[in-house]
Amino acid sequence: DAGVTQSPTHLIKTRGQHVTLRCSPISGHKSVSWYQQVLGQGPQFIFQYYEKEERGRGNFPDRFSARQFPNYSSELNVNALLLGDSALYLCASSFRGRTGDTQYFGPGTRLTVL
Amino acid sequence: AQTVTQSQPEMSVQEAETVTLSCTYDTSESDYYLFWYKQPPSRQMILVIRQEAYKQQNATENRFSVNFQKAAKSFSLKISDSQLGDAAMYFCAYRSALVQFYFGTGTSLTVIP
């Protein structure tokens, strides 16, 4: 079975632009989470979605938004990009998104904001 | 808010030897899960081992085991018979019923041949 996939692999944007990142979960998984990983740091939780509903949100500004589609894939949108948004964005899927569920991570999207 | 602390930014171990990576966390909750994830240079995070807080028995997965001290809020990872493929960044993570994952800052492990 395919693992979590993310697209694009790399992305270069300029300040003020908008970006959309995409994630496809493992088949059968209904929950998707998004993380931001700045170089040299651990991942920071952004969102979790389960069955198209937002289950949790981390301490990120409203410029960050996400949604989950009926096929359980997900998009992360970031508006008005800042230099500080440069990071590796990780998507993780799990079966139900419950506390004990194992999360499986995708390879990430490397976003560079110039 | 919950915090996860990994006090060892870098560690090294001789091939075939044993190494222990430290992790402490802060929480007021009683029900939670703890995880160790490995992130090789290719960047894909891989689950190494997990521990349920309500279980007193320490989790073990082949060469990987944990020392879970709930009262001390400590969750260390022991890697036995270290192999070159174990070289990676290791992240300790905490998750509560509130869904959110909290990750530490990571420990970079080097395996010396």
PDB file of C-alpha atoms in Angstrom:
ATOM      1  CA  ASP A   1       0.000   0.000   0.000  1.00  0.00           C
ATOM      2  CA  ALA A   2       1.175   3.520  -0.731  1.00  0.00           C
ATOM      3  CA  GLY A   3       2.177   5.665   2.195  1.00  0.00           C
ATOM      4  CA  VAL A   4       1.252   9.265   2.809  1.00  0.00           C
ATOM      5  CA  THR A   5       1.984  11.357  -0.242  1.00  0.00           C
ATOM      6  CA  GLN A   6       2.503  15.105  -0.426  1.00  0.00           C
ATOM      7  CA  SER A   7       2.800  17.532  -3.275  1.00  0.00           C
ATOM      8  CA  PRO A   8       4.707  19.443  -4.333  1.00  0.00           C
ATOM      9  CA  THR A   9       8.074  18.290  -3.006  1.00  0.00           C
ATOM     10  CA  HIS A  10       9.602  21.735  -3.125  1.00  0.00           C
ATOM     11  CA  LEU A  11       8.123  25.171  -3.556  1.00  0.00           C
ATOM     12  CA  ILE A  12       9.577  28.662  -3.807  1.00  0.00           C
ATOM     13  CA  LYS A  13       7.353  31.677  -3.209  1.00  0.00           C
ATOM     14  CA  THR A  14       7.829  35.361  -2.510  1.00  0.00           C
ATOM     15  CA  ARG A  15       6.532  37.326   0.435  1.00  0.00           C
ATOM     16  CA  GLY A  16       2.841  38.154   0.260  1.00  0.00           C
ATOM     17  CA  GLN A  17       1.961  35.277  -2.039  1.00  0.00           C
ATOM     18  CA  HIS A  18      -0.406  32.434  -1.305  1.00  0.00           C
ATOM     19  CA  VAL A  19       0.457  28.729  -1.276  1.00  0.00           C
ATOM     20  CA  THR A  20      -1.509  25.472  -1.304  1.00  0.00           C
ATOM     21  CA  LEU A  21       0.024  22.223  -0.166  1.00  0.00           C
ATOM     22  CA  ARG A  22      -1.621  18.864  -0.740  1.00  0.00           C
ATOM     23  CA  CYS A  23      -1.679  15.587   1.117  1.00  0.00           C
ATOM     24  CA  SER A  24      -3.116  12.156   0.385  1.00  0.00           C
ATOM     25  CA  PRO A  25      -3.438   9.854   3.397  1.00  0.00           C
ATOM     26  CA  ILE A  26      -2.850   6.148   3.550  1.00  0.00           C
ATOM     27  CA  SER A  27      -5.815   4.266   2.134  1.00  0.00           C
ATOM     28  CA  GLY A  28      -8.382   3.715   4.873  1.00  0.00           C
ATOM     29  CA  HIS A  29      -7.100   6.514   7.076  1.00  0.00           C
ATOM     30  CA  LYS A  30      -9.698   9.163   7.848  1.00  0.00           C
ATOM     31  CA  SER A  31      -7.625  11.655   9.798  1.00  0.00           C
ATOM     32  CA  VAL A  32      -4.986  14.044   8.535  1.00  0.00           C
ATOM     33  CA  SER A  33      -2.735  16.337  10.537  1.00  0.00           C
ATOM     34  CA  TRP A  34      -0.436  19.115   9.400  1.00  0.00           C
ATOM     35  CA  TYR A  35       2.852  20.156  10.973  1.00  0.00           C
ATOM     36  CA  GLN A  36       5.409  22.875  10.365  1.00  0.00           C
ATOM     37  CA  GLN A  37       9.037  21.940  10.912  1.00  0.00           C
ATOM     38  CA  VAL A  38      11.496  24.796  10.907  1.00  0.00           C
ATOM     39  CA  LEU A  39      15.098  23.766  10.279  1.00  0.00           C
ATOM     40  CA  GLY A  40      16.710  22.443  13.438  1.00  0.00           C
ATOM     41  CA  GLN A  41      13.466  22.156  15.383  1.00  0.00           C
ATOM     42  CA  GLY A  42      10.787  19.592  16.038  1.00  0.00           C
ATOM     43  CA  PRO A  43       7.485  19.642  14.167  1.00  0.00           C
ATOM     44  CA  GLN A  44       4.864  22.103  15.380  1.00  0.00           C
ATOM     45  CA  PHE A  45       1.219  21.066  15.179  1.00  0.00           C
ATOM     46  CA  ILE A  46      -0.943  23.186  12.870  1.00  0.00           C
ATOM     47  CA  PHE A  47      -4.227  21.319  12.280  1.00  0.00           C
ATOM     48  CA  GLN A  48      -5.942  17.988  12.579  1.00  0.00           C
ATOM     49  CA  TYR A  49      -8.936  16.952  10.496  1.00  0.00           C
ATOM     50  CA  TYR A  50     -11.146  13.930  10.868  1.00  0.00           C
ATOM     51  CA  GLU A  51     -14.062  13.104   8.592  1.00  0.00           C
ATOM     52  CA  LYS A  52     -13.771  16.595   7.046  1.00  0.00           C
ATOM     53  CA  GLU A  53     -14.172  18.313  10.414  1.00  0.00           C
ATOM     54  CA  GLU A  54     -11.437  20.290  12.161  1.00  0.00           C
ATOM     55  CA  ARG A  55     -10.503  18.395  15.316  1.00  0.00           C
ATOM     56  CA  GLY A  56      -7.692  20.574  16.593  1.00  0.00           C
ATOM     57  CA  ARG A  57      -5.706  23.671  15.824  1.00  0.00           C
ATOM     58  CA  GLY A  58      -2.266  24.720  16.978  1.00  0.00           C
ATOM     59  CA  ASN A  59      -1.012  28.199  17.762  1.00  0.00           C
ATOM     60  CA  PHE A  60      -0.831  29.511  14.209  1.00  0.00           C
ATOM     61  CA  PRO A  61      -2.299  32.726  12.753  1.00  0.00           C
ATOM     62  CA  ASP A  62      -5.453  32.832  10.675  1.00  0.00           C
ATOM     63  CA  ARG A  63      -3.304  33.047   7.545  1.00  0.00           C
ATOM     64  CA  PHE A  64      -3.110  29.277   7.882  1.00  0.00           C
ATOM     65  CA  SER A  65      -6.178  27.298   6.901  1.00  0.00           C
ATOM     66  CA  ALA A  66      -6.915  23.764   5.826  1.00  0.00           C
ATOM     67  CA  ARG A  67      -9.660  21.519   4.654  1.00  0.00           C
ATOM     68  CA  GLN A  68     -10.303  17.834   4.133  1.00  0.00           C
ATOM     69  CA  PHE A  69     -12.124  16.415   1.169  1.00  0.00           C
ATOM     70  CA  PRO A  70     -14.614  13.512   0.957  1.00  0.00           C
ATOM     71  CA  ASN A  71     -11.792  11.206  -0.184  1.00  0.00           C
ATOM     72  CA  TYR A  72      -9.899  12.219   3.001  1.00  0.00           C
ATOM     73  CA  SER A  73      -7.158  14.061   1.154  1.00  0.00           C
ATOM     74  CA  SER A  74      -6.319  17.470   2.526  1.00  0.00           C
ATOM     75  CA  GLU A  75      -5.037  20.893   1.572  1.00  0.00           C
ATOM     76  CA  LEU A  76      -3.110  23.358   3.678  1.00  0.00           C
ATOM     77  CA  ASN A  77      -3.364  26.969   2.580  1.00  0.00           C
ATOM     78  CA  VAL A  78      -1.141  29.794   3.717  1.00  0.00           C
ATOM     79  CA  ASN A  79      -1.959  33.388   2.766  1.00  0.00           C
ATOM     80  CA  ALA A  80       0.235  36.493   2.817  1.00  0.00           C
ATOM     81  CA  LEU A  81       3.433  34.494   3.113  1.00  0.00           C
ATOM     82  CA  LEU A  82       6.162  35.726   5.424  1.00  0.00           C
ATOM     83  CA  LEU A  83       9.845  34.855   5.407  1.00  0.00           C
ATOM     84  CA  GLY A  84       9.270  32.984   8.657  1.00  0.00           C
ATOM     85  CA  ASP A  85       6.892  30.593   6.922  1.00  0.00           C
ATOM     86  CA  SER A  86       9.872  28.937   5.252  1.00  0.00           C
ATOM     87  CA  ALA A  87       9.867  25.402   6.589  1.00  0.00           C
ATOM     88  CA  LEU A  88       9.210  21.759   5.889  1.00  0.00           C
ATOM     89  CA  TYR A  89       5.478  21.105   6.027  1.00  0.00           C
ATOM     90  CA  LEU A  90       4.607  17.600   7.086  1.00  0.00           C
ATOM     91  CA  CYS A  91       1.354  15.790   6.681  1.00  0.00           C
ATOM     92  CA  ALA A  92       0.489  12.762   8.802  1.00  0.00           C
ATOM     93  CA  SER A  93      -2.438  10.397   8.561  1.00  0.00           C
ATOM     94  CA  SER A  94      -4.002   8.043  11.055  1.00  0.00           C
ATOM     95  CA  PHE A  95      -6.993   5.759  11.043  1.00  0.00           C
ATOM     96  CA  ARG A  96      -9.310   7.663  13.376  1.00  0.00           C
ATOM     97  CA  GLY A  97      -7.177  10.472  14.724  1.00  0.00           C
ATOM     98  CA  ARG A  98      -7.659   9.354  18.291  1.00  0.00           C
ATOM     99  CA  THR A  99      -5.051   9.807  20.975  1.00  0.00           C
ATOM    100  CA  GLY A 100      -3.502   6.371  20.736  1.00  0.00           C
ATOM    101  CA  ASP A 101      -3.539   6.113  16.973  1.00  0.00           C
ATOM    102  CA  THR A 102      -0.180   5.918  15.274  1.00  0.00           C
ATOM    103  CA  GLN A 103       0.471   8.753  12.877  1.00  0.00           C
ATOM    104  CA  TYR A 104       2.230   8.005   9.612  1.00  0.00           C
ATOM    105  CA  PHE A 105       4.124  10.894   8.110  1.00  0.00           C
ATOM    106  CA  GLY A 106       4.617  11.901   4.525  1.00  0.00           C
ATOM    107  CA  PRO A 107       7.938  13.076   3.085  1.00  0.00           C
ATOM    108  CA  GLY A 108       6.986  16.732   3.440  1.00  0.00           C
ATOM    109  CA  THR A 109       6.880  19.813   1.258  1.00  0.00           C
ATOM    110  CA  ARG A 110       9.837  22.162   1.515  1.00  0.00           C
ATOM    111  CA  LEU A 111       8.561  25.739   1.280  1.00  0.00           C
ATOM    112  CA  THR A 112      11.014  28.562   0.748  1.00  0.00           C
ATOM    113  CA  VAL A 113       9.751  32.128   0.986  1.00  0.00           C
ATOM    114  CA  LEU A 114      11.994  34.784  -0.556  1.00  0.00           C
TER     115      LEU A 114
ATOM    116  CA  ALA B   1       0.685  23.785  27.917  1.00  0.00           C
ATOM    117  CA  GLN B   2       2.517  20.542  27.566  1.00  0.00           C
ATOM    118  CA  THR B   3       6.224  20.715  26.833  1.00  0.00           C
ATOM    119  CA  VAL B   4       8.673  18.077  25.703  1.00  0.00           C
ATOM    120  CA  THR B   5      12.371  18.508  26.413  1.00  0.00           C
ATOM    121  CA  GLN B   6      15.248  16.661  24.790  1.00  0.00           C
ATOM    122  CA  SER B   7      18.388  17.885  26.514  1.00  0.00           C
ATOM    123  CA  GLN B   8      20.857  16.137  24.205  1.00  0.00           C
ATOM    124  CA  PRO B   9      21.093  17.937  20.850  1.00  0.00           C
ATOM    125  CA  GLU B  10      23.688  15.429  19.623  1.00  0.00           C
ATOM    126  CA  MET B  11      24.743  11.942  20.621  1.00  0.00           C
ATOM    127  CA  SER B  12      27.150   9.440  19.151  1.00  0.00           C
ATOM    128  CA  VAL B  13      27.540   5.717  19.611  1.00  0.00           C
ATOM    129  CA  GLN B  14      29.938   3.092  18.400  1.00  0.00           C
ATOM    130  CA  GLU B  15      28.430   0.503  16.091  1.00  0.00           C
ATOM    131  CA  ALA B  16      27.088  -2.503  18.056  1.00  0.00           C
ATOM    132  CA  GLU B  17      27.082  -0.530  21.293  1.00  0.00           C
ATOM    133  CA  THR B  18      24.101   0.755  23.298  1.00  0.00           C
ATOM    134  CA  VAL B  19      22.949   4.354  23.535  1.00  0.00           C
ATOM    135  CA  THR B  20      20.204   6.048  25.538  1.00  0.00           C
ATOM    136  CA  LEU B  21      18.408   9.190  24.408  1.00  0.00           C
ATOM    137  CA  SER B  22      16.707  11.285  27.064  1.00  0.00           C
ATOM    138  CA  CYS B  23      13.297  12.924  27.054  1.00  0.00           C
ATOM    139  CA  THR B  24      11.307  14.656  29.751  1.00  0.00           C
ATOM    140  CA  TYR B  25       7.856  16.159  29.505  1.00  0.00           C
ATOM    141  CA  ASP B  26       5.583  18.353  31.514  1.00  0.00           C
ATOM    142  CA  THR B  27       1.878  17.683  31.868  1.00  0.00           C
ATOM    143  CA  SER B  28      -0.936  17.744  34.372  1.00  0.00           C
ATOM    144  CA  GLU B  29      -2.873  15.052  32.545  1.00  0.00           C
ATOM    145  CA  SER B  30      -3.006  11.423  33.584  1.00  0.00           C
ATOM    146  CA  ASP B  31      -3.956   9.809  30.304  1.00  0.00           C
ATOM    147  CA  TYR B  32      -1.616  10.291  27.392  1.00  0.00           C
ATOM    148  CA  TYR B  33       0.703   8.578  24.937  1.00  0.00           C
ATOM    149  CA  LEU B  34       4.401   9.004  24.323  1.00  0.00           C
ATOM    150  CA  PHE B  35       6.245   8.298  21.104  1.00  0.00           C
ATOM    151  CA  TRP B  36       9.723   8.200  19.682  1.00  0.00           C
ATOM    152  CA  TYR B  37      10.029   9.079  16.017  1.00  0.00           C
ATOM    153  CA  LYS B  38      13.087   8.754  13.811  1.00  0.00           C
ATOM    154  CA  GLN B  39      13.783  11.180  10.981  1.00  0.00           C
ATOM    155  CA  PRO B  40      16.600  10.013   8.690  1.00  0.00           C
ATOM    156  CA  PRO B  41      18.292  12.470   6.338  1.00  0.00           C
ATOM    157  CA  SER B  42      15.618  11.704   3.704  1.00  0.00           C
ATOM    158  CA  ARG B  43      13.258  13.523   6.089  1.00  0.00           C
ATOM    159  CA  GLN B  44      10.396  11.022   6.354  1.00  0.00           C
ATOM    160  CA  MET B  45       9.437  10.579   9.987  1.00  0.00           C
ATOM    161  CA  ILE B  46       9.136   6.962  11.084  1.00  0.00           C
ATOM    162  CA  LEU B  47       7.561   5.709  14.297  1.00  0.00           C
ATOM    163  CA  VAL B  48      10.101   3.851  16.428  1.00  0.00           C
ATOM    164  CA  ILE B  49       8.129   3.015  19.536  1.00  0.00           C
ATOM    165  CA  ARG B  50       5.112   4.140  21.566  1.00  0.00           C
ATOM    166  CA  GLN B  51       4.094   3.940  25.190  1.00  0.00           C
ATOM    167  CA  GLU B  52       0.666   4.275  26.783  1.00  0.00           C
ATOM    168  CA  ALA B  53       0.861   6.197  30.055  1.00  0.00           C
ATOM    169  CA  TYR B  54      -1.537   3.810  31.809  1.00  0.00           C
ATOM    170  CA  LYS B  55       0.782   0.870  31.155  1.00  0.00           C
ATOM    171  CA  GLN B  56       3.542   0.366  33.695  1.00  0.00           C
ATOM    172  CA  GLN B  57       5.412  -2.079  31.504  1.00  0.00           C
ATOM    173  CA  ASN B  58       8.034  -0.464  29.326  1.00  0.00           C
ATOM    174  CA  ALA B  59       7.502  -0.830  25.575  1.00  0.00           C
ATOM    175  CA  THR B  60       9.980  -2.810  23.510  1.00  0.00           C
ATOM    176  CA  GLU B  61      10.401  -3.126  19.754  1.00  0.00           C
ATOM    177  CA  ASN B  62      13.301  -5.374  18.787  1.00  0.00           C
ATOM    178  CA  ARG B  63      16.485  -3.397  19.562  1.00  0.00           C
ATOM    179  CA  PHE B  64      14.528  -0.390  20.803  1.00  0.00           C
ATOM    180  CA  SER B  65      13.162  -0.079  24.307  1.00  0.00           C
ATOM    181  CA  VAL B  66      12.005   2.703  26.559  1.00  0.00           C
ATOM    182  CA  ASN B  67      12.415   3.518  30.210  1.00  0.00           C
ATOM    183  CA  PHE B  68       9.137   5.170  31.177  1.00  0.00           C
ATOM    184  CA  GLN B  69       9.117   6.838  34.579  1.00  0.00           C
ATOM    185  CA  LYS B  70       5.662   8.381  34.923  1.00  0.00           C
ATOM    186  CA  ALA B  71       6.205  10.079  38.267  1.00  0.00           C
ATOM    187  CA  ALA B  72       9.422  11.638  37.045  1.00  0.00           C
ATOM    188  CA  LYS B  73       7.841  12.437  33.653  1.00  0.00           C
ATOM    189  CA  SER B  74      10.756  10.827  31.906  1.00  0.00           C
ATOM    190  CA  PHE B  75      10.700   8.762  28.721  1.00  0.00           C
ATOM    191  CA  SER B  76      14.119   7.660  27.490  1.00  0.00           C
ATOM    192  CA  LEU B  77      14.879   5.540  24.437  1.00  0.00           C
ATOM    193  CA  LYS B  78      17.512   2.808  24.534  1.00  0.00           C
ATOM    194  CA  ILE B  79      18.961   1.526  21.284  1.00  0.00           C
ATOM    195  CA  SER B  80      20.851  -1.735  21.645  1.00  0.00           C
ATOM    196  CA  ASP B  81      23.346  -3.169  19.165  1.00  0.00           C
ATOM    197  CA  SER B  82      23.423   0.125  17.268  1.00  0.00           C
ATOM    198  CA  GLN B  83      23.575  -0.097  13.501  1.00  0.00           C
ATOM    199  CA  LEU B  84      24.678   2.400  10.873  1.00  0.00           C
ATOM    200  CA  GLY B  85      21.063   2.692   9.746  1.00  0.00           C
ATOM    201  CA  ASP B  86      20.092   4.016  13.168  1.00  0.00           C
ATOM    202  CA  ALA B  87      21.807   7.305  12.388  1.00  0.00           C
ATOM    203  CA  ALA B  88      19.076   9.931  12.282  1.00  0.00           C
ATOM    204  CA  MET B  89      17.343  12.700  14.199  1.00  0.00           C
ATOM    205  CA  TYR B  90      15.202  11.261  16.971  1.00  0.00           C
ATOM    206  CA  PHE B  91      12.159  13.110  18.249  1.00  0.00           C
ATOM    207  CA  CYS B  92      10.270  12.440  21.428  1.00  0.00           C
ATOM    208  CA  ALA B  93       6.568  13.281  21.204  1.00  0.00           C
ATOM    209  CA  TYR B  94       3.647  13.574  23.612  1.00  0.00           C
ATOM    210  CA  ARG B  95      -0.011  13.270  22.789  1.00  0.00           C
ATOM    211  CA  SER B  96      -3.017  13.718  25.028  1.00  0.00           C
ATOM    212  CA  ALA B  97      -6.733  13.325  24.575  1.00  0.00           C
ATOM    213  CA  LEU B  98      -6.723  16.877  23.271  1.00  0.00           C
ATOM    214  CA  VAL B  99      -5.362  15.478  20.037  1.00  0.00           C
ATOM    215  CA  GLN B 100      -2.407  17.765  19.626  1.00  0.00           C
ATOM    216  CA  PHE B 101       1.082  16.305  19.322  1.00  0.00           C
ATOM    217  CA  TYR B 102       3.967  18.025  21.088  1.00  0.00           C
ATOM    218  CA  PHE B 103       7.445  17.258  19.803  1.00  0.00           C
ATOM    219  CA  GLY B 104      10.810  17.855  21.399  1.00  0.00           C
ATOM    220  CA  THR B 105      13.627  19.607  19.574  1.00  0.00           C
ATOM    221  CA  GLY B 106      15.289  16.346  18.634  1.00  0.00           C
ATOM    222  CA  THR B 107      18.540  14.498  19.222  1.00  0.00           C
ATOM    223  CA  SER B 108      20.883  13.892  16.311  1.00  0.00           C
ATOM    224  CA  LEU B 109      22.371  10.425  16.603  1.00  0.00           C
ATOM    225  CA  THR B 110      25.627   9.542  14.872  1.00  0.00           C
ATOM    226  CA  VAL B 111      26.709   5.918  14.616  1.00  0.00           C
ATOM    227  CA  ILE B 112      30.469   5.452  14.361  1.00  0.00           C
ATOM    228  CA  PRO B 113      31.641   2.411  12.375  1.00  0.00           C
TER     229      PRO B 113
END
